[in-house]
Coordinates of C-alpha atoms in Angstrom, one line a residue:
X26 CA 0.0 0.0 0.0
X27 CA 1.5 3.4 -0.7
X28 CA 1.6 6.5 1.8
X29 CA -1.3 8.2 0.2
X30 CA -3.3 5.1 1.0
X31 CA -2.4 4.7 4.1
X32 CA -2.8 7.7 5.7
X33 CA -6.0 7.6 4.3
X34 CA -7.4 4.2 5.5
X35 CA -5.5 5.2 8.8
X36 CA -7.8 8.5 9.2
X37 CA -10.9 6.1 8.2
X38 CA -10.0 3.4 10.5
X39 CA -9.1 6.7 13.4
X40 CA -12.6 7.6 12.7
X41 CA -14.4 4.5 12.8
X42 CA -12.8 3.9 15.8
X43 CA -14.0 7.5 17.6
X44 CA -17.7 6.7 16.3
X45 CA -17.9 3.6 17.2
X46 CA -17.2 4.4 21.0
X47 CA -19.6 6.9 22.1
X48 CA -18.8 5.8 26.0
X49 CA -15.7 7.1 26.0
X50 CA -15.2 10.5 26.9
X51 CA -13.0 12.5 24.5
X52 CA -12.2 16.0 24.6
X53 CA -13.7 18.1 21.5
X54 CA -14.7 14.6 19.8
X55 CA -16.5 17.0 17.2
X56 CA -13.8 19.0 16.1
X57 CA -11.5 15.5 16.2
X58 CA -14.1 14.5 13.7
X59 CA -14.6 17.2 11.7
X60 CA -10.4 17.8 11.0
X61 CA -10.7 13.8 10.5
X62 CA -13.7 14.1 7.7
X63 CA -11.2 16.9 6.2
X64 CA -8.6 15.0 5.8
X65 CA -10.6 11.8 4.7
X66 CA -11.4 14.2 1.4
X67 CA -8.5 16.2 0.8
X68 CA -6.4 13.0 1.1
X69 CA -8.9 11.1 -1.6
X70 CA -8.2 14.1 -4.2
X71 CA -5.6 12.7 -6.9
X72 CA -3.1 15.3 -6.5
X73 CA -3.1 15.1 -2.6
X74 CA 0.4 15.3 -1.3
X75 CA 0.3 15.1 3.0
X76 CA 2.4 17.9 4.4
X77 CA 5.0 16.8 6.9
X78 CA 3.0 18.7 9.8
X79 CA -0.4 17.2 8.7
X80 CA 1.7 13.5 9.0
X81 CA 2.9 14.7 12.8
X82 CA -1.0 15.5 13.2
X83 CA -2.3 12.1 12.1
X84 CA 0.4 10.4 14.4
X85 CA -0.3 12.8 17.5
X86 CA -3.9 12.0 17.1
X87 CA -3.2 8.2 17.0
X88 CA -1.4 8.1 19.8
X89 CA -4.3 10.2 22.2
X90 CA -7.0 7.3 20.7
X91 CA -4.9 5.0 21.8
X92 CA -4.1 6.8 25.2
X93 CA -7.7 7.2 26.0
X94 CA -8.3 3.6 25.6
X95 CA -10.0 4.4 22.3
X96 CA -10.3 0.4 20.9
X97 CA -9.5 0.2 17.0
X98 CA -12.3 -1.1 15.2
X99 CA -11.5 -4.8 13.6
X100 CA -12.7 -4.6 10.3
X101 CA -13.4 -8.1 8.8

């Protein structure tokens, strides 16, 4: 899979994950969304290139799911 892929399927997945645990409590889950649904379509444009900041972002955010106990979704 190439970078541009996954990043992308890594913001899906990050997503999927935040909606599908609505019991656990997460600081501005709405704005974590909406940058996340940002990303999700400027990432699935042709020409997307991820800046090296926006990278840091996705890995920052990541790491908090995974700090708050936020499970990753298993998709079969």
């Amino acid at each position: 899979m190439n970078e541009k892929n996954e990043n992308l399927s890594r913001a899906q997945a990050m997503r999927d994950d935040i909606l599908a645990s609505p019991d656990v409590w997460l600081p501005r889950r709405d704005t974590l969304l909406d940058w996340l649904n940002a990303f999700v379509q400027r990432a699935a444009m042709p020409s997307y290139t991820i800046g090296e900041t926006e990278a840091a972002d996705l890995t920052a955010l990541d790491r908090f799911l995974r700090n708050k106990k936020v499970p990753a979704v298993v998709q079969a």
